[in-house]
């Protein structure tokens, strides 16, 4: 779609450039049975940045035909625990208070944690305006094609004095870490704190507090309310993102450079193969799809990808012939190297699969945007190796 016909999902402005173009990419959530012939359908995947409000966003809508439920990694569950505890420490989880959840179509729910503390859950579909003492949005907002409508619904649902709490991966993290592969079909909005704060003010809210956690390179828990008064630490997070250039299309173009550099991964795998070493992967995660497609990998270079989700096993990665196998099958193949596509899960996955290192294999992580592969030290050196 040429500039001029693109309309901002939040402010409806039309002025802005494409800042990241990944070409044609297969939908990340469509993992076909392993013997389905190639090629897979692919669609343009582009990030467009609005000059008026600074929202980086998916340029085009994409249809979704399938939703494969992933096993929620322990690191994600633990972050949910931390986020809910933080909200409790802020005094936001009052017994009898009404909570509305705008959740993700493929994430877990926070409601059991909140009703377990005495809050009353109200269905967002049947929620009259002005009823929610607390709204929790756990990766929900980014799935909404119409961001203006999504923000309006959340603001309207809040009771006077209510708080909107959101967990999201901010654009600042994507930019700082060169995580261009976080651009996905179906993930429409890539908010930064400065842009989100400005957009919320259009609905009578503003960023009140924000906390950063290590998950996914830097995940934020953000609260917004009508009489928002950010403290010094929150203002620092907002300014830190602004300094990175999150609302500047020229700065965002650095993501394109990182995406264009991905050939190093293919070269590394070819060198491993030439040296007689077999390499498998672990984590058939959404972020692995564009990385693998963009690097042009196939089963000749990466023999298989292990994943704990039964719904993914027996399928293959979109756009390639790389099969997805169970963790047990992965270990039984005794690969010399295992590329971990979710580096944050290193401790968890290595502890669950000690067989890999017991057989002489090594875990490696791609270092995004830095043209490097880093070999993790043996788990025993970390002092947490389980017996067997
Ligand atoms: Zn805009």
CSV table of C-alpha atoms and ligand atoms in Angstrom, one decimal:
chain,number,residue,atom,x,y,z
A,1,UNK,CA,0.0,0.0,0.0
A,2,UNK,CA,1.6,3.3,-1.0
A,3,UNK,CA,2.0,6.1,1.5
A,4,UNK,CA,-1.1,8.3,1.4
A,5,UNK,CA,-3.6,5.5,1.6
A,6,UNK,CA,-2.2,4.2,4.9
A,7,UNK,CA,-4.2,5.5,7.9
A,8,UNK,CA,-2.8,5.5,11.4
A,9,UNK,CA,-4.5,2.9,13.6
A,10,UNK,CA,-4.6,5.4,16.5
A,11,UNK,CA,-4.8,9.0,15.3
A,12,UNK,CA,-6.0,8.3,11.6
A,13,UNK,CA,-3.1,10.5,10.3
A,14,UNK,CA,-1.7,9.5,6.9
A,15,UNK,CA,1.8,11.0,7.1
A,16,UNK,CA,4.6,8.5,7.6
A,17,UNK,CA,7.1,6.2,6.1
A,18,UNK,CA,7.6,2.4,6.1
A,19,UNK,CA,10.5,1.9,8.5
A,20,UNK,CA,10.9,-1.9,8.3
A,21,UNK,CA,10.1,-4.0,5.3
A,22,UNK,CA,10.5,-7.8,5.8
A,23,UNK,CA,9.2,-8.6,2.3
A,24,UNK,CA,6.8,-11.5,2.0
A,25,UNK,CA,6.5,-13.6,5.2
A,26,UNK,CA,4.3,-16.6,6.0
A,27,UNK,CA,1.9,-16.0,8.9
A,28,UNK,CA,3.8,-17.1,12.1
A,29,UNK,CA,0.9,-18.9,13.6
A,30,UNK,CA,0.2,-21.1,10.6
A,31,UNK,CA,2.4,-24.2,11.2
A,32,UNK,CA,1.4,-26.8,8.6
A,33,UNK,CA,1.6,-30.6,9.1
A,34,UNK,CA,5.2,-31.5,8.4
A,35,UNK,CA,4.5,-33.2,5.0
A,36,UNK,CA,2.5,-30.3,3.5
A,37,UNK,CA,4.3,-29.3,0.3
A,38,UNK,CA,6.0,-25.9,0.0
A,39,UNK,CA,5.7,-23.1,-0.8
A,40,UNK,CA,3.4,-21.7,1.9
A,41,UNK,CA,1.3,-18.6,1.3
A,42,UNK,CA,3.2,-15.4,2.3
A,43,UNK,CA,2.1,-11.8,2.7
A,44,UNK,CA,3.9,-8.5,2.9
A,45,UNK,CA,5.1,-7.7,6.4
A,46,UNK,CA,5.9,-4.0,6.9
A,47,UNK,CA,6.1,-1.6,9.9
A,48,UNK,CA,4.8,1.9,9.2
A,49,UNK,CA,5.4,4.8,11.6
A,50,UNK,CA,2.9,7.6,12.0
A,51,UNK,CA,4.6,11.0,12.1
A,52,UNK,CA,1.6,12.6,13.8
A,53,UNK,CA,1.4,10.4,16.9
A,54,UNK,CA,4.6,8.3,16.7
A,55,UNK,CA,2.8,4.9,16.7
A,56,UNK,CA,4.9,2.2,14.9
A,57,UNK,CA,2.3,-0.2,13.5
A,58,UNK,CA,1.6,-3.0,11.1
A,59,UNK,CA,0.9,-1.5,7.7
A,60,UNK,CA,-1.7,-4.1,6.5
A,61,UNK,CA,-4.2,-6.4,8.1
A,62,UNK,CA,-3.7,-10.1,7.7
A,63,UNK,CA,-6.2,-12.9,8.0
A,64,UNK,CA,-5.7,-15.6,10.6
A,65,UNK,CA,-6.9,-19.1,10.1
A,66,UNK,CA,-5.3,-20.9,13.0
A,67,UNK,CA,-4.3,-20.3,16.5
A,68,UNK,CA,-1.8,-22.9,17.9
A,69,UNK,CA,-1.7,-22.8,21.7
A,70,UNK,CA,1.7,-22.6,23.0
A,71,UNK,CA,2.9,-23.9,26.4
A,72,UNK,CA,3.3,-20.8,28.5
A,73,UNK,CA,7.0,-20.7,29.3
A,74,UNK,CA,7.8,-20.5,33.0
A,75,UNK,CA,9.5,-17.1,32.5
A,76,UNK,CA,6.2,-15.7,31.2
A,77,UNK,CA,4.2,-17.1,34.1
A,78,UNK,CA,6.7,-15.8,36.6
A,79,UNK,CA,6.5,-12.3,35.1
A,80,UNK,CA,2.7,-12.4,35.4
A,81,UNK,CA,3.2,-13.3,39.1
A,82,UNK,CA,5.6,-10.3,39.4
A,83,UNK,CA,3.3,-7.9,37.6
A,84,UNK,CA,0.2,-8.9,39.7
A,85,UNK,CA,2.3,-8.6,42.9
A,86,UNK,CA,3.4,-5.1,41.7
A,87,UNK,CA,-0.2,-4.1,41.2
A,88,UNK,CA,-1.0,-5.4,44.7
A,89,UNK,CA,1.8,-3.4,46.1
A,90,UNK,CA,0.4,-0.3,44.5
A,91,UNK,CA,-2.9,-0.9,46.3
A,92,UNK,CA,-4.8,-1.7,43.1
A,93,UNK,CA,-6.2,-5.1,44.0
A,94,UNK,CA,-9.0,-4.2,46.4
A,95,UNK,CA,-11.3,-7.0,47.6
A,96,UNK,CA,-14.7,-6.4,46.0
A,97,UNK,CA,-13.2,-4.3,43.3
A,98,UNK,CA,-14.3,-4.9,39.7
A,99,UNK,CA,-11.7,-6.0,37.2
A,100,UNK,CA,-12.0,-6.3,33.5
A,101,UNK,CA,-9.4,-8.2,31.4
A,102,UNK,CA,-8.6,-7.3,27.8
A,103,UNK,CA,-6.4,-10.3,27.2
A,104,UNK,CA,-4.3,-11.7,24.4
A,105,UNK,CA,-5.8,-14.4,22.1
A,106,UNK,CA,-2.8,-16.6,22.8
A,107,UNK,CA,-1.8,-15.8,26.3
A,108,UNK,CA,-2.8,-16.9,29.8
A,109,UNK,CA,-5.3,-15.0,31.9
A,110,UNK,CA,-4.5,-12.9,35.0
A,111,UNK,CA,-8.1,-13.3,36.2
A,112,UNK,CA,-7.5,-16.3,38.5
A,113,UNK,CA,-4.7,-14.3,40.3
A,114,UNK,CA,-7.0,-11.3,40.7
A,115,UNK,CA,-10.2,-13.1,41.7
A,116,UNK,CA,-8.0,-15.1,44.1
A,117,UNK,CA,-7.4,-11.8,45.9
A,118,UNK,CA,-11.1,-11.1,46.2
A,119,UNK,CA,-11.7,-9.1,43.0
A,120,UNK,CA,-14.8,-9.5,41.0
A,121,UNK,CA,-14.3,-10.3,37.3
A,122,UNK,CA,-16.5,-8.5,34.7
A,123,UNK,CA,-16.7,-9.7,31.1
A,124,UNK,CA,-15.4,-6.9,28.8
A,125,UNK,CA,-18.2,-7.8,26.3
A,126,UNK,CA,-20.9,-7.1,28.8
A,127,UNK,CA,-19.1,-4.4,30.7
A,128,UNK,CA,-21.1,-1.1,30.9
A,129,UNK,CA,-19.1,2.1,30.7
A,130,UNK,CA,-17.6,3.3,33.9
A,131,UNK,CA,-17.6,0.0,35.8
A,132,UNK,CA,-14.0,-1.2,36.0
A,133,UNK,CA,-12.0,-0.3,39.1
A,134,UNK,CA,-9.1,-2.0,37.4
A,135,UNK,CA,-8.5,-3.0,33.7
A,136,UNK,CA,-5.7,-5.5,33.0
A,137,UNK,CA,-4.4,-5.8,29.5
A,138,UNK,CA,-1.9,-8.6,29.2
A,139,UNK,CA,-0.6,-8.3,25.6
A,140,UNK,CA,-4.1,-7.5,24.5
A,141,UNK,CA,-3.7,-4.1,23.0
A,142,UNK,CA,-1.3,-5.0,20.2
A,143,UNK,CA,-3.8,-7.5,18.8
A,144,UNK,CA,-6.4,-4.8,18.1
A,145,UNK,CA,-6.4,-3.6,14.4
A,146,UNK,CA,-8.3,-0.5,15.4
A,147,UNK,CA,-6.1,1.1,18.1
A,148,UNK,CA,-8.3,4.2,18.4
A,149,UNK,CA,-11.3,2.1,19.2
A,150,UNK,CA,-9.3,-0.2,21.5
A,151,UNK,CA,-8.1,2.7,23.6
A,152,UNK,CA,-11.5,4.3,23.6
A,153,UNK,CA,-13.1,1.0,24.9
A,154,UNK,CA,-10.6,0.7,27.7
A,155,UNK,CA,-10.9,4.4,28.8
A,156,UNK,CA,-14.7,4.2,28.7
A,157,UNK,CA,-14.8,1.0,30.7
A,158,UNK,CA,-12.9,2.6,33.6
A,159,UNK,CA,-14.8,3.7,36.7
A,160,UNK,CA,-13.9,7.2,38.1
A,161,UNK,CA,-10.5,6.8,39.8
A,162,UNK,CA,-9.9,3.5,38.0
A,163,UNK,CA,-6.6,2.2,36.7
A,164,UNK,CA,-5.7,0.7,33.4
A,165,UNK,CA,-2.7,-1.7,33.8
A,166,UNK,CA,-0.9,-3.0,30.7
A,167,UNK,CA,1.9,-5.4,30.1
A,168,UNK,CA,3.6,-4.8,26.8
A,169,UNK,CA,6.9,-5.1,24.9
A,170,UNK,CA,7.8,-1.4,24.2
A,171,UNK,CA,9.2,-0.2,20.9
A,172,UNK,CA,12.3,1.0,22.9
A,173,UNK,CA,13.2,-2.6,23.6
A,174,UNK,CA,12.7,-3.7,20.0
A,175,UNK,CA,14.9,-0.8,18.8
A,176,UNK,CA,17.6,-1.0,21.5
A,177,UNK,CA,18.0,-4.8,21.1
A,178,UNK,CA,17.6,-4.8,17.3
A,179,UNK,CA,14.6,-7.2,17.7
A,180,UNK,CA,13.3,-6.6,14.2
A,181,UNK,CA,11.7,-10.1,14.3
A,182,UNK,CA,9.2,-8.9,16.8
A,183,UNK,CA,7.3,-7.5,13.8
A,184,UNK,CA,4.5,-10.0,13.2
A,185,UNK,CA,1.4,-10.5,11.2
A,186,UNK,CA,-1.5,-9.9,13.6
A,187,UNK,CA,0.5,-7.8,16.0
A,188,UNK,CA,-0.8,-4.4,15.0
A,189,UNK,CA,0.7,-1.8,17.4
A,190,UNK,CA,4.3,-1.3,18.7
A,191,UNK,CA,3.8,1.3,21.3
A,192,UNK,CA,6.6,3.3,22.9
A,193,UNK,CA,6.0,4.9,26.3
A,194,UNK,CA,6.1,8.5,24.9
A,195,UNK,CA,3.6,7.7,22.1
A,196,UNK,CA,1.4,5.7,24.4
A,197,UNK,CA,1.3,8.5,27.0
A,198,UNK,CA,0.4,11.0,24.3
A,199,UNK,CA,-2.4,8.8,22.8
A,200,UNK,CA,-3.9,8.1,26.3
A,201,UNK,CA,-4.1,11.8,27.0
A,202,UNK,CA,-6.5,12.0,24.0
A,203,UNK,CA,-8.8,9.8,26.1
A,204,UNK,CA,-8.4,11.6,29.4
A,205,UNK,CA,-5.7,9.2,30.7
A,206,UNK,CA,-2.0,9.3,31.0
A,207,UNK,CA,0.9,7.0,32.0
A,208,UNK,CA,1.1,7.0,35.8
A,209,UNK,CA,3.7,4.4,36.6
A,210,UNK,CA,5.9,2.1,34.5
A,211,UNK,CA,8.3,-0.7,35.6
A,212,UNK,CA,10.7,-2.5,33.3
A,213,UNK,CA,11.4,-6.3,33.7
A,214,UNK,CA,14.0,-8.4,31.8
A,215,UNK,CA,11.5,-10.7,29.9
A,216,UNK,CA,11.9,-10.6,26.1
A,217,UNK,CA,14.7,-8.1,26.3
A,218,UNK,CA,12.8,-5.6,28.3
A,219,UNK,CA,9.0,-5.8,29.1
A,220,UNK,CA,7.0,-3.0,30.7
A,221,UNK,CA,4.2,-3.0,33.2
A,222,UNK,CA,2.4,0.3,32.8
A,223,UNK,CA,-0.4,1.8,34.7
A,224,UNK,CA,-2.5,4.7,33.3
A,225,UNK,CA,-5.2,6.8,35.1
A,226,UNK,CA,-7.0,10.1,34.8
A,227,UNK,CA,-4.9,12.1,37.2
A,228,UNK,CA,-1.6,10.6,36.1
A,229,UNK,CA,1.4,12.0,37.8
A,230,UNK,CA,4.5,10.0,36.7
A,231,UNK,CA,7.2,9.7,39.4
A,232,UNK,CA,10.9,10.3,38.6
A,233,UNK,CA,11.6,6.6,37.7
A,234,UNK,CA,8.7,6.6,35.3
A,235,UNK,CA,9.6,9.9,33.7
A,236,UNK,CA,13.1,8.4,33.3
A,237,UNK,CA,11.8,5.4,31.4
A,238,UNK,CA,9.8,7.7,29.1
A,239,UNK,CA,12.7,9.9,28.4
A,240,UNK,CA,15.1,6.9,27.9
A,241,UNK,CA,12.8,5.7,25.1
A,242,UNK,CA,12.5,9.1,23.6
A,243,UNK,CA,16.3,9.4,23.5
A,244,UNK,CA,16.5,6.1,21.6
A,245,UNK,CA,14.5,7.7,18.8
A,246,UNK,CA,11.3,5.6,19.2
A,247,UNK,CA,9.1,8.3,17.6
A,248,UNK,CA,11.7,9.2,14.9
A,249,UNK,CA,11.3,7.2,11.6
A,250,UNK,CA,14.9,7.8,10.8
A,251,UNK,CA,16.1,6.1,14.0
A,252,UNK,CA,13.6,3.3,13.5
A,253,UNK,CA,15.3,2.5,10.2
A,254,UNK,CA,18.1,0.9,12.2
A,255,UNK,CA,15.7,-2.1,12.5
A,256,UNK,CA,15.9,-2.5,8.7
A,257,UNK,CA,19.7,-2.7,9.0
A,258,UNK,CA,19.5,-5.4,11.6
A,259,UNK,CA,17.0,-7.4,9.5
A,260,UNK,CA,19.2,-7.1,6.4
A,261,UNK,CA,22.2,-8.4,8.3
A,262,UNK,CA,20.6,-11.8,9.1
A,263,UNK,CA,22.7,-13.7,6.6
A,264,UNK,CA,25.3,-14.3,9.3
A,265,UNK,CA,23.0,-16.9,10.8
A,266,UNK,CA,22.9,-18.9,7.6
A,267,UNK,CA,26.7,-18.6,7.2
A,268,UNK,CA,27.3,-19.8,10.7
A,269,UNK,CA,25.1,-22.9,10.1
A,270,UNK,CA,26.8,-23.6,6.9
A,271,UNK,CA,30.2,-23.5,8.6
A,272,UNK,CA,28.9,-25.9,11.3
A,273,UNK,CA,27.7,-28.3,8.7
A,274,UNK,CA,31.1,-28.1,6.8
A,275,UNK,CA,32.8,-28.9,10.1
A,276,UNK,CA,30.6,-32.0,10.4
A,277,UNK,CA,28.5,-30.8,13.3
A,278,UNK,CA,24.7,-31.2,13.3
A,279,UNK,CA,22.6,-28.2,14.5
A,280,UNK,CA,19.0,-28.3,15.8
A,281,UNK,CA,16.9,-25.5,17.2
A,282,UNK,CA,14.7,-25.1,20.3
A,283,UNK,CA,11.6,-23.0,20.5
A,284,UNK,CA,9.2,-22.9,17.6
A,285,UNK,CA,8.3,-19.5,18.7
A,286,UNK,CA,6.6,-16.7,16.8
A,287,UNK,CA,9.9,-14.7,16.8
A,288,UNK,CA,11.8,-17.6,15.2
A,289,UNK,CA,9.6,-17.6,12.1
A,290,UNK,CA,10.8,-14.3,10.5
A,291,UNK,CA,14.4,-15.1,11.6
A,292,UNK,CA,14.4,-18.5,9.9
A,293,UNK,CA,12.6,-17.3,6.8
A,294,UNK,CA,14.7,-14.2,6.4
A,295,UNK,CA,17.9,-16.2,6.8
A,296,UNK,CA,16.7,-18.7,4.2
A,297,UNK,CA,17.2,-21.7,6.5
A,298,UNK,CA,16.1,-25.3,5.7
A,299,UNK,CA,16.4,-28.7,7.2
A,300,UNK,CA,19.7,-29.2,5.6
A,301,UNK,CA,21.1,-26.5,7.9
A,302,UNK,CA,18.8,-26.7,10.9
A,303,UNK,CA,17.7,-30.3,11.2
A,304,UNK,CA,14.7,-29.9,13.5
A,305,UNK,CA,13.2,-27.5,16.1
A,306,UNK,CA,12.2,-28.9,19.5
A,307,UNK,CA,9.1,-27.4,21.2
A,308,UNK,CA,7.2,-28.5,24.3
A,309,UNK,CA,3.8,-27.6,22.8
A,310,UNK,CA,2.0,-30.8,21.6
A,311,UNK,CA,0.0,-28.7,19.1
A,312,UNK,CA,3.2,-27.8,17.3
A,313,UNK,CA,4.8,-31.2,17.2
A,314,UNK,CA,4.5,-33.1,13.9
A,315,UNK,CA,4.2,-29.8,12.0
A,316,UNK,CA,6.9,-27.7,10.3
A,317,UNK,CA,8.1,-24.1,10.6
A,318,UNK,CA,6.2,-21.8,8.2
A,319,UNK,CA,8.0,-21.2,4.9
A,320,UNK,CA,10.6,-24.0,5.4
A,321,UNK,CA,10.9,-27.8,5.6
A,322,UNK,CA,12.3,-27.7,9.2
A,323,UNK,CA,10.2,-30.1,11.3
A,324,UNK,CA,9.0,-29.4,14.8
A,325,UNK,CA,9.6,-32.2,17.2
A,326,UNK,CA,9.1,-33.0,20.9
A,327,UNK,CA,11.9,-32.1,23.3
A,328,UNK,CA,12.5,-35.9,23.8
A,329,UNK,CA,12.9,-36.4,20.0
A,330,UNK,CA,15.3,-33.5,19.9
A,331,UNK,CA,17.5,-34.9,22.7
A,332,UNK,CA,17.4,-38.4,21.1
A,333,UNK,CA,18.9,-37.0,17.9
A,334,UNK,CA,21.9,-35.9,19.9
A,335,UNK,CA,22.6,-32.7,18.0
A,336,UNK,CA,26.1,-31.1,18.4
A,337,UNK,CA,24.6,-27.6,18.7
A,338,UNK,CA,21.1,-26.4,19.7
A,339,UNK,CA,20.2,-22.9,18.7
A,340,UNK,CA,17.9,-21.5,21.4
A,341,UNK,CA,15.4,-19.1,19.8
A,342,UNK,CA,14.2,-17.8,23.1
A,343,UNK,CA,17.4,-16.9,25.0
A,344,UNK,CA,15.5,-15.7,28.0
A,345,UNK,CA,14.5,-19.3,28.6
A,346,UNK,CA,18.0,-20.7,28.7
A,347,UNK,CA,18.1,-21.8,32.3
A,348,UNK,CA,14.6,-23.3,32.1
A,349,UNK,CA,15.1,-25.2,28.9
A,350,UNK,CA,18.6,-26.5,29.7
A,351,UNK,CA,17.5,-27.8,33.1
A,352,UNK,CA,14.6,-29.6,31.4
A,353,UNK,CA,16.9,-31.2,28.7
A,354,UNK,CA,20.2,-32.1,30.5
A,355,UNK,CA,20.5,-34.9,27.9
A,356,UNK,CA,21.7,-32.5,25.3
A,357,UNK,CA,24.8,-31.4,27.2
A,358,UNK,CA,25.3,-34.9,28.7
A,359,UNK,CA,25.7,-36.2,25.1
A,360,UNK,CA,28.3,-33.5,24.4
A,361,UNK,CA,26.0,-31.0,22.7
A,362,UNK,CA,26.1,-27.2,23.4
A,363,UNK,CA,23.4,-24.6,23.6
A,364,UNK,CA,23.9,-21.5,21.5
A,365,UNK,CA,21.9,-18.2,21.3
A,366,UNK,CA,21.8,-15.9,18.3
A,367,UNK,CA,22.8,-12.4,19.4
A,368,UNK,CA,20.3,-10.2,17.6
A,369,UNK,CA,21.7,-7.5,15.3
A,370,UNK,CA,25.2,-8.2,16.3
A,371,UNK,CA,26.1,-10.8,13.7
A,372,UNK,CA,27.1,-13.3,16.4
A,373,UNK,CA,26.3,-16.6,17.9
A,374,UNK,CA,27.1,-17.1,21.5
A,375,UNK,CA,27.8,-20.5,23.0
A,376,UNK,CA,26.4,-20.9,26.5
A,377,UNK,CA,28.8,-22.3,29.1
A,378,UNK,CA,28.0,-25.8,30.3
A,379,UNK,CA,25.0,-25.8,32.6
A,380,UNK,CA,27.1,-27.4,35.4
A,381,UNK,CA,29.1,-24.1,35.5
A,382,UNK,CA,25.9,-22.3,36.4
A,383,UNK,CA,25.5,-24.6,39.4
A,384,UNK,CA,22.0,-25.6,38.7
A,385,UNK,CA,22.3,-28.9,36.7
A,386,UNK,CA,19.8,-31.4,37.7
A,387,UNK,CA,21.0,-35.0,38.1
A,388,UNK,CA,20.7,-37.4,35.2
B,1,LIG,ZN1,-0.9,8.3,14.4
